[in-house]
Coordinates of C-alpha atoms and ligand atoms in Angstrom, one line a residue:
I1 CA 0.0 0.0 0.0
Q2 CA 1.3 3.4 -0.9
P3 CA 1.6 5.7 2.1
A4 CA -0.4 9.0 2.0
N5 CA 1.3 11.9 0.1
F6 CA 3.9 9.6 -1.2
P7 CA 5.7 10.7 -4.4
P8 CA 4.0 9.5 -7.6
G9 CA 5.6 7.2 -10.1
P10 CA 5.0 4.8 -13.0
R11 CA 2.3 2.2 -12.5
A12 CA 3.6 -0.8 -10.6
L13 CA 2.5 -4.3 -11.3
P14 CA 1.2 -6.6 -8.6
F15 CA 4.0 -8.4 -6.7
I16 CA 6.9 -7.5 -9.0
G17 CA 6.2 -3.7 -9.0
N18 CA 8.4 -1.8 -11.6
L19 CA 11.0 -4.5 -11.8
F20 CA 10.4 -5.1 -15.5
T21 CA 9.1 -1.7 -16.5
V22 CA 12.6 -0.1 -16.1
D23 CA 15.6 -0.9 -18.2
F24 CA 18.5 -2.2 -16.1
K25 CA 21.0 -1.9 -18.9
K26 CA 20.7 1.9 -18.7
L27 CA 18.9 2.4 -15.5
H28 CA 20.5 5.9 -14.9
E29 CA 19.1 7.2 -18.2
N30 CA 15.8 5.6 -17.6
C31 CA 15.6 7.2 -14.1
T32 CA 16.5 10.6 -15.6
Q33 CA 13.8 10.3 -18.3
L34 CA 11.2 9.3 -15.7
S35 CA 11.9 12.6 -13.9
E36 CA 10.6 14.5 -16.9
K37 CA 7.2 12.9 -16.5
Y38 CA 7.0 12.5 -12.8
G39 CA 9.1 15.3 -11.4
D40 CA 12.3 15.5 -9.4
V41 CA 10.9 13.3 -6.6
Y42 CA 9.2 10.2 -7.7
S43 CA 8.8 6.6 -6.6
L44 CA 9.4 3.1 -8.0
R45 CA 8.5 -0.2 -6.4
M46 CA 11.1 -3.0 -6.8
G47 CA 9.2 -6.2 -5.8
Q48 CA 7.7 -5.2 -2.4
T49 CA 10.3 -2.5 -1.7
W50 CA 9.5 1.2 -2.2
M51 CA 12.2 3.4 -3.5
V52 CA 12.2 7.2 -4.0
V53 CA 14.4 8.6 -6.8
L54 CA 15.7 12.1 -6.3
N55 CA 16.7 14.2 -9.4
G56 CA 18.3 17.5 -10.2
Y57 CA 20.9 19.5 -8.3
Q58 CA 18.5 21.5 -6.1
T59 CA 16.5 18.5 -4.9
I60 CA 19.6 16.4 -4.2
K61 CA 21.3 19.1 -2.4
E62 CA 18.3 19.7 -0.2
A63 CA 18.1 16.0 0.6
L64 CA 21.8 15.2 1.2
V65 CA 22.8 18.4 2.9
A66 CA 19.8 20.3 4.4
Q67 CA 18.0 17.1 5.4
G68 CA 21.2 15.0 5.5
A69 CA 20.8 13.8 9.0
S70 CA 17.6 11.9 8.1
M71 CA 19.2 10.3 5.0
A72 CA 22.6 9.1 6.1
D73 CA 21.7 5.4 6.5
R74 CA 22.1 2.6 3.9
P75 CA 19.3 0.2 3.2
I76 CA 19.9 -3.5 3.7
Q77 CA 20.6 -5.1 0.4
P78 CA 20.5 -8.9 0.7
I79 CA 22.9 -9.4 -2.2
L80 CA 25.5 -7.4 -0.2
E81 CA 24.4 -8.5 3.2
D82 CA 25.3 -12.1 2.4
V83 CA 28.8 -10.9 1.7
N84 CA 29.5 -8.2 4.2
L85 CA 27.0 -8.9 7.1
N86 CA 26.4 -5.1 7.1
L87 CA 29.8 -4.5 8.5
G88 CA 32.5 -2.3 7.0
V89 CA 32.1 1.3 6.0
I90 CA 30.1 1.3 2.8
S91 CA 27.1 -0.7 4.0
S92 CA 27.1 -0.2 7.8
N93 CA 24.9 2.2 9.8
G94 CA 24.8 4.1 13.1
H95 CA 27.5 3.8 15.7
R96 CA 29.4 1.1 13.8
W97 CA 29.5 3.2 10.6
K98 CA 30.5 6.4 12.4
Q99 CA 33.4 4.7 14.2
Q100 CA 34.7 2.9 11.2
R101 CA 34.4 5.9 8.8
Q102 CA 36.2 8.2 11.3
F103 CA 39.0 5.6 11.8
A104 CA 39.4 5.0 8.0
L105 CA 39.5 8.8 7.3
S106 CA 42.1 9.6 10.0
T107 CA 44.3 6.5 9.1
L108 CA 44.3 7.4 5.4
K109 CA 45.3 10.9 6.4
Y110 CA 48.0 9.6 8.7
F111 CA 49.6 7.6 5.9
G112 CA 49.7 10.6 3.6
V113 CA 46.5 11.4 1.8
G114 CA 46.9 15.1 1.0
K115 CA 50.7 14.9 1.8
K116 CA 54.0 14.8 0.0
S117 CA 54.7 11.1 1.0
L118 CA 51.7 9.9 -0.9
E119 CA 52.4 12.2 -3.8
S120 CA 55.8 10.4 -4.3
A121 CA 54.1 7.0 -4.1
I122 CA 51.8 8.0 -6.9
L123 CA 54.5 9.5 -9.0
D124 CA 56.7 6.4 -8.5
E125 CA 53.8 4.2 -9.6
F126 CA 53.5 6.3 -12.7
K127 CA 57.1 5.6 -13.6
Y128 CA 56.4 1.8 -13.6
L129 CA 53.2 2.4 -15.6
S130 CA 54.8 4.6 -18.2
T131 CA 57.7 2.2 -18.7
Y132 CA 55.1 -0.6 -19.3
I133 CA 53.0 1.4 -21.7
A134 CA 56.0 2.8 -23.6
E135 CA 56.9 -0.8 -24.5
Y136 CA 53.8 -0.9 -26.8
K137 CA 55.6 1.8 -28.9
G138 CA 52.4 3.5 -29.9
K139 CA 50.7 0.3 -31.0
P140 CA 47.1 -0.3 -29.9
F141 CA 46.7 -1.8 -26.4
N142 CA 43.8 -2.3 -24.0
P143 CA 44.6 -0.1 -21.0
H144 CA 41.9 -1.7 -18.7
L145 CA 43.7 -4.1 -16.4
I146 CA 47.1 -2.3 -16.3
I147 CA 45.4 1.0 -15.3
N148 CA 43.3 -0.8 -12.7
N149 CA 46.4 -2.4 -11.3
A150 CA 48.4 0.8 -11.2
V151 CA 45.6 2.8 -9.5
S152 CA 44.8 0.0 -7.1
N153 CA 48.4 -0.1 -6.1
I154 CA 48.0 3.3 -4.4
I155 CA 45.2 2.2 -2.1
C156 CA 47.1 -1.1 -1.6
S157 CA 50.1 0.7 -0.4
L158 CA 48.0 2.6 2.1
V159 CA 46.0 -0.5 3.3
F160 CA 48.4 -3.4 2.8
G161 CA 51.7 -1.5 2.9
H162 CA 52.9 -2.6 -0.5
R163 CA 52.1 -2.6 -4.2
F164 CA 51.6 -5.5 -6.6
E165 CA 53.7 -6.2 -9.7
Y166 CA 51.8 -5.9 -13.0
S167 CA 52.9 -9.5 -13.7
N168 CA 51.1 -10.8 -10.6
A169 CA 48.4 -13.1 -12.1
R170 CA 46.5 -13.5 -8.8
F171 CA 46.2 -9.8 -8.4
Q172 CA 45.1 -9.3 -12.0
K173 CA 42.4 -11.9 -11.5
V174 CA 41.1 -10.0 -8.4
M175 CA 41.0 -6.8 -10.4
S176 CA 38.9 -8.3 -13.2
M177 CA 36.6 -9.9 -10.7
F178 CA 35.7 -6.5 -9.2
D179 CA 34.5 -5.5 -12.6
Q180 CA 32.3 -8.5 -12.9
A181 CA 30.8 -8.2 -9.5
L182 CA 30.0 -4.5 -9.8
Q183 CA 28.3 -5.2 -13.1
I184 CA 26.1 -7.8 -11.6
Q185 CA 25.4 -5.7 -8.5
G186 CA 23.9 -3.0 -10.8
S187 CA 21.9 -5.5 -12.8
I188 CA 18.3 -6.8 -12.7
W189 CA 19.7 -9.9 -11.0
A190 CA 20.8 -7.9 -8.0
Q191 CA 17.4 -6.2 -7.9
L192 CA 15.6 -9.5 -8.0
Y193 CA 17.9 -10.8 -5.3
N194 CA 17.2 -7.8 -3.1
S195 CA 13.5 -8.0 -3.7
F196 CA 13.1 -11.8 -3.4
P197 CA 16.1 -13.0 -1.5
V198 CA 14.6 -16.2 -0.2
I199 CA 13.7 -17.4 -3.7
M200 CA 16.8 -16.0 -5.5
R201 CA 19.2 -17.6 -3.0
R202 CA 18.0 -21.0 -4.4
L203 CA 17.9 -20.1 -8.1
P204 CA 20.8 -20.3 -10.5
G205 CA 21.9 -17.1 -12.3
P206 CA 24.7 -14.5 -12.4
H207 CA 23.7 -13.3 -8.9
Q208 CA 25.2 -16.6 -7.5
S209 CA 28.6 -15.7 -8.9
V210 CA 28.6 -12.4 -6.8
Q211 CA 29.0 -14.5 -3.6
N212 CA 31.7 -16.6 -5.2
I213 CA 33.6 -13.6 -6.4
W214 CA 33.6 -11.9 -3.1
N215 CA 34.6 -15.1 -1.3
E216 CA 37.6 -15.3 -3.6
V217 CA 38.6 -11.7 -2.9
K218 CA 38.2 -12.4 0.8
A219 CA 40.5 -15.4 0.5
F220 CA 43.0 -13.1 -1.2
L221 CA 42.7 -10.6 1.7
R222 CA 43.2 -13.4 4.3
T223 CA 46.7 -14.0 2.9
E224 CA 47.4 -10.3 3.6
F225 CA 46.0 -10.5 7.1
K226 CA 48.1 -13.5 7.9
E227 CA 51.3 -11.8 6.9
H228 CA 50.4 -8.7 8.8
R229 CA 49.7 -10.6 12.0
K230 CA 53.0 -12.4 11.6
N231 CA 55.1 -9.2 11.2
W232 CA 53.0 -6.9 13.3
N233 CA 55.0 -4.4 15.4
P234 CA 52.5 -2.2 17.3
S235 CA 55.1 0.5 17.8
D236 CA 55.8 0.9 14.1
P237 CA 52.4 0.7 12.2
K238 CA 53.1 0.6 8.4
D239 CA 49.6 0.7 7.0
Y240 CA 45.8 0.7 7.7
I241 CA 45.8 -3.0 8.7
D242 CA 48.6 -2.5 11.2
C243 CA 46.7 0.4 12.8
Y244 CA 43.5 -1.6 12.8
L245 CA 45.2 -4.5 14.7
S246 CA 46.3 -2.0 17.3
E247 CA 42.8 -0.6 17.6
I248 CA 41.4 -4.1 18.2
E249 CA 43.9 -4.5 21.0
K250 CA 43.3 -1.1 22.5
T251 CA 39.5 -1.4 22.6
K252 CA 39.1 -5.1 23.4
D253 CA 37.6 -4.4 26.8
N254 CA 35.4 -1.6 25.5
V255 CA 31.8 -2.9 24.9
S256 CA 31.0 -0.2 22.5
S257 CA 34.0 -0.9 20.3
T258 CA 33.2 -2.1 16.7
F259 CA 36.8 -3.1 16.0
D260 CA 37.3 -6.8 15.5
E261 CA 38.7 -9.2 12.9
E262 CA 35.4 -9.7 11.0
N263 CA 35.0 -5.9 10.7
L264 CA 38.6 -5.5 9.6
A265 CA 38.0 -7.9 6.7
I266 CA 35.0 -6.0 5.4
C267 CA 36.5 -2.5 6.0
T268 CA 39.6 -3.6 4.1
L269 CA 37.4 -5.1 1.3
D270 CA 35.4 -1.8 1.1
L271 CA 38.5 0.4 0.8
F272 CA 40.1 -2.0 -1.7
V273 CA 37.1 -2.1 -4.0
A274 CA 36.1 1.5 -3.8
G275 CA 39.7 2.6 -4.1
S276 CA 40.5 0.4 -7.1
E277 CA 37.6 0.6 -9.5
T278 CA 36.6 4.3 -9.5
T279 CA 39.7 6.4 -10.3
S280 CA 40.8 3.9 -12.9
T281 CA 37.5 4.0 -14.7
T282 CA 37.7 7.8 -14.7
L283 CA 41.1 7.6 -16.2
R284 CA 39.9 5.2 -18.9
W285 CA 37.2 7.7 -19.9
G286 CA 39.9 10.4 -19.9
F287 CA 42.0 8.6 -22.5
L288 CA 38.9 8.2 -24.7
Y289 CA 38.0 11.9 -24.4
M290 CA 41.5 13.0 -25.1
S291 CA 41.7 10.9 -28.2
K292 CA 38.3 12.1 -29.4
Y293 CA 39.2 15.8 -28.9
P294 CA 42.9 16.1 -30.0
E295 CA 42.7 19.9 -29.8
I296 CA 41.8 19.7 -26.1
Q297 CA 44.5 17.2 -25.5
E298 CA 47.0 19.6 -27.1
K299 CA 45.9 22.5 -25.0
V300 CA 46.4 20.4 -21.8
Q301 CA 49.8 19.4 -23.0
A302 CA 50.7 23.0 -23.8
E303 CA 49.7 24.1 -20.3
I304 CA 51.8 21.3 -18.7
D305 CA 54.8 22.2 -20.9
R306 CA 54.5 25.8 -19.8
V307 CA 54.0 25.2 -16.1
V308 CA 55.9 22.0 -15.4
G309 CA 58.1 21.5 -18.4
R310 CA 59.4 18.1 -19.4
S311 CA 62.3 17.6 -17.0
R312 CA 60.4 16.9 -13.8
Q313 CA 57.1 15.2 -12.9
P314 CA 54.0 17.3 -12.2
T315 CA 53.2 17.8 -8.5
M316 CA 50.1 18.8 -6.5
A317 CA 51.6 22.3 -6.0
D318 CA 51.3 22.8 -9.8
R319 CA 47.5 22.4 -9.7
T320 CA 46.6 26.0 -9.0
S321 CA 48.7 27.1 -12.0
M322 CA 46.9 24.7 -14.3
P323 CA 43.3 25.8 -14.6
Y324 CA 42.7 24.3 -18.1
T325 CA 44.0 20.9 -17.1
E326 CA 41.9 21.0 -13.9
A327 CA 38.8 21.9 -16.0
V328 CA 39.5 19.0 -18.3
I329 CA 39.8 16.5 -15.4
H330 CA 36.5 17.8 -14.0
E331 CA 34.8 17.6 -17.3
V332 CA 36.0 14.0 -17.7
Q333 CA 34.5 13.2 -14.3
R334 CA 31.2 15.0 -15.2
M335 CA 30.8 13.3 -18.6
G336 CA 32.2 10.0 -17.4
N337 CA 29.6 10.0 -14.6
I338 CA 31.1 6.9 -13.2
V339 CA 28.8 6.4 -10.1
P340 CA 25.6 7.2 -12.0
L341 CA 23.1 6.5 -9.3
S342 CA 25.5 7.0 -6.3
V343 CA 25.1 4.4 -3.6
P344 CA 21.6 3.9 -2.2
R345 CA 20.6 5.6 1.0
M346 CA 17.6 5.1 3.4
T347 CA 15.5 7.5 5.4
S348 CA 16.0 7.1 9.1
K349 CA 12.8 9.1 9.9
D350 CA 9.9 10.6 8.0
V351 CA 11.2 13.3 5.5
R352 CA 9.3 16.1 3.8
L353 CA 10.7 16.8 0.3
G354 CA 9.3 18.5 -2.8
G355 CA 5.9 18.6 -1.2
Y356 CA 5.8 14.9 -0.5
V357 CA 6.3 12.8 2.6
I358 CA 8.9 10.0 2.5
P359 CA 8.4 7.7 5.4
K360 CA 11.2 6.2 7.5
G361 CA 12.9 3.1 6.1
V362 CA 12.4 4.0 2.3
T363 CA 15.3 3.4 0.0
I364 CA 16.6 6.7 -1.6
I365 CA 18.3 6.7 -5.0
T366 CA 20.2 9.9 -5.6
N367 CA 20.4 10.2 -9.4
L368 CA 23.8 11.8 -9.8
T369 CA 23.3 11.5 -13.6
S370 CA 20.5 14.0 -13.4
V371 CA 22.9 16.5 -11.8
M372 CA 25.8 15.9 -14.1
F373 CA 23.6 16.6 -17.1
D374 CA 21.2 19.0 -15.4
K375 CA 20.1 21.5 -18.2
S376 CA 19.7 24.3 -15.7
E377 CA 23.3 23.9 -14.5
W378 CA 25.5 23.2 -17.6
K379 CA 25.7 25.1 -20.8
T380 CA 26.1 22.1 -23.1
P381 CA 25.2 19.2 -20.8
Y382 CA 25.8 16.4 -23.4
T383 CA 28.9 17.8 -25.0
F384 CA 32.4 17.6 -23.6
N385 CA 33.3 21.2 -22.8
P386 CA 36.1 22.2 -20.3
G387 CA 34.5 25.7 -20.5
H388 CA 32.0 24.4 -17.9
F389 CA 34.7 24.8 -15.3
L390 CA 36.4 28.0 -16.5
N391 CA 35.3 31.6 -16.0
E392 CA 35.7 34.4 -18.5
K393 CA 39.2 35.1 -17.4
G394 CA 40.2 31.4 -18.0
N395 CA 40.5 30.8 -14.2
F396 CA 39.2 27.5 -12.8
D397 CA 35.7 27.7 -11.6
K398 CA 34.7 24.9 -9.2
R399 CA 30.9 24.5 -9.7
A400 CA 28.7 23.7 -6.7
S401 CA 26.7 21.3 -8.8
F402 CA 29.7 19.2 -9.6
I403 CA 29.1 16.4 -7.1
P404 CA 30.5 13.1 -8.6
F405 CA 31.5 12.2 -5.0
S406 CA 28.0 12.9 -3.8
A407 CA 27.5 15.2 -0.8
G408 CA 26.6 15.3 2.9
K409 CA 27.5 13.0 5.7
R410 CA 28.2 10.0 3.5
V411 CA 30.1 11.8 0.8
C412 CA 32.8 9.6 -0.7
L413 CA 35.4 8.9 1.9
G414 CA 38.1 8.7 -0.7
E415 CA 37.5 12.1 -2.4
N416 CA 40.8 13.7 -1.5
L417 CA 42.7 10.5 -2.4
A418 CA 40.9 10.2 -5.7
R419 CA 41.5 13.9 -6.6
M420 CA 45.3 13.5 -5.9
E421 CA 45.3 10.3 -8.0
L422 CA 43.4 11.8 -10.9
F423 CA 45.5 15.0 -11.0
L424 CA 48.9 13.3 -10.8
F425 CA 48.2 10.3 -13.1
F426 CA 46.3 12.4 -15.7
T427 CA 48.9 15.2 -15.9
S428 CA 51.8 12.7 -15.9
F429 CA 50.2 10.8 -18.8
M430 CA 49.6 14.0 -20.7
Q431 CA 53.2 15.1 -20.1
R432 CA 54.6 11.9 -21.6
F433 CA 52.0 10.5 -24.0
S434 CA 49.4 11.5 -26.6
F435 CA 46.4 9.3 -27.0
S436 CA 44.7 8.4 -30.3
M437 CA 42.5 5.7 -31.6
P438 CA 44.1 3.0 -33.8
P439 CA 43.9 3.9 -37.5
G440 CA 40.4 3.3 -38.9
V441 CA 38.8 2.7 -35.5
K442 CA 35.9 5.0 -34.4
H443 CA 35.5 6.3 -30.9
A444 CA 33.0 4.1 -29.1
M445 CA 31.8 6.1 -26.1
D446 CA 29.4 3.3 -25.1
Y447 CA 29.3 2.2 -21.5
N448 CA 28.6 -0.9 -19.4
F449 CA 26.1 0.0 -16.7
G450 CA 26.7 -1.4 -13.2
V451 CA 27.3 0.2 -9.8
T452 CA 29.9 2.0 -11.9
L453 CA 29.6 3.2 -15.4
S454 CA 32.7 2.1 -17.4
P455 CA 33.6 2.4 -21.0
V456 CA 33.2 -0.7 -23.1
S457 CA 36.5 -2.5 -23.7
Y458 CA 38.7 -0.6 -26.1
E459 CA 42.2 -0.5 -27.6
I460 CA 44.0 2.8 -27.8
C461 CA 47.5 4.1 -29.0
A462 CA 49.7 5.9 -26.5
T463 CA 52.5 7.6 -28.4
L464 CA 55.5 9.1 -26.6
R465 CA 55.6 12.8 -27.1
Q466 CA 58.5 14.2 -29.1
Ligands
HEM501 C1 36.8 9.2 -9.0 C2 36.8 8.5 -8.0 C3 35.6 8.2 -7.1 C4 34.3 8.6 -7.2 C5 33.6 9.3 -8.4 C6 33.6 8.1 -6.0 C7 32.3 8.3 -5.7 C8 31.6 7.8 -4.6 C9 30.2 8.0 -4.4 C10 29.2 8.7 -5.3 C11 29.9 7.4 -3.1 C12 28.5 7.3 -2.5 C13 28.4 8.4 -1.5 C14 27.0 8.6 -0.9 O1 26.3 7.6 -0.5 O2 26.5 9.7 -0.8 C15 31.2 6.9 -2.6 C16 31.3 6.3 -1.4 C17 32.5 5.8 -0.9 N1 33.7 5.9 -1.5 FE1 34.2 6.8 -3.3 N2 34.5 7.5 -5.2 C18 35.8 7.6 -5.8 C19 37.0 7.1 -5.3 C20 37.1 6.5 -4.0 C21 38.4 6.1 -3.5 C22 39.8 6.3 -4.2 C23 38.1 5.5 -2.3 C24 39.2 4.9 -1.4 C25 39.3 5.1 -0.1 C26 36.7 5.6 -2.1 C27 36.0 5.1 -1.0 C28 34.7 5.2 -0.7 C29 34.0 4.7 0.5 C30 34.6 3.9 1.6 C31 32.6 5.1 0.3 C32 31.5 4.8 1.3 C33 31.4 6.0 2.3 C34 30.3 5.8 3.4 O3 29.4 5.0 3.2 O4 30.4 6.4 4.4 N3 36.1 6.2 -3.1 N4 32.2 7.2 -3.5

């Protein structure tokens, strides 16, 4: 039964609701189209679960910031719950979430997010990466796994205290499994699982492989934990896991502590996945856009040559002198739109929004796509245009409606890390290489929809600059 004054939405069928009236291959586009008919706040029913979809910058800001305290929870999603038991950072709630989020943020900061030490780690990683890519000598190659591996190495050095060689087959396998799992988790199979868990747990289908994939990733993590326990020296913590082991010790007599080995496993998994998949997907969009718009690529390179030159690597300190490059990176993120429907939230009390009442316990989908392409916010929403982030004087203009990391209390925990990674990797690439499509190959800007929106597999040429 629909509660009184509940947001309207497309007609839902008995039992299954809107499960088969929306297109899960491009759910974000579908959600955006529905807002034209039903307004910025509308509802969908997935099986027996009511969801409210929020659209447009003003509505989403009002929800996540002004009413943020009532929207900071995550709903329980059985497909994830079976893996993470609602532990960790991404899916947990209340006291447990607060404690773990705070700890992760301060530990990442302690190990260098926003500092010189991490900057050097990223620049060193780029050296390995560029040596590897230069070996293709401008011939077409698929950048997917190698970029994932390189970017993931940054979160790995923070969490595990070391990087993985590009030749490490086990690590490469884990990387490609993330992709698969995130695709399935954004598909109709996940929705069916979340709507009818009791039935779906028994039925075959791709949803079953999600459990297998995460179990394999967990087994991979267990090897790391074992090593850490063996070499653990509390007076000299080298990474997040070392610090976590100390925290377990320190708080073991405290009944309100949420630090234990089970939670360590899921927190590590969360940081590992969120920190591996996102920045690398953004970079892969970046290569495509640069090869599609060679004149923009040349302008970026000219700015780098002017500000940094060729004899040293770019650093974070160069950022303020490089407004055009900054604008291009932001535009790649806007158009790339890599977390198109953000991560679901849930109301923790009744909320009034857009003239409607959303009761406690309803799943909230913040449609970030509708913000990235909001006609009232962007001059040419569907065209790649760095001018979106430049004022008349050519200075960088950070726009309030640029919210790829979401906003409010649950805003992406890795935002600062991701910004460092994006700036340093992107400028380093542009300093050394030019990207172009292989001769005769057209730019395919098509995507695969999942929790993240990633470019379809492609080959590209990276030519060393003269
Ligand atoms: C370009 C890169 C990235 C983008 C676009 C991105 C985007 C997002 C978005 C949209 C959310 C959901 C926030 C919400 O519910 O309102 C999120 C959550 C999160 N992100 Fe990121 N992210 C990126 C990189 C990273 C990195 C590098 C890390 C590594 C630490 C990370 C860790 C997390 C975590 C742990 C959460 C859950 C936060 C919570 O529930 O409290 N992200 N991210």
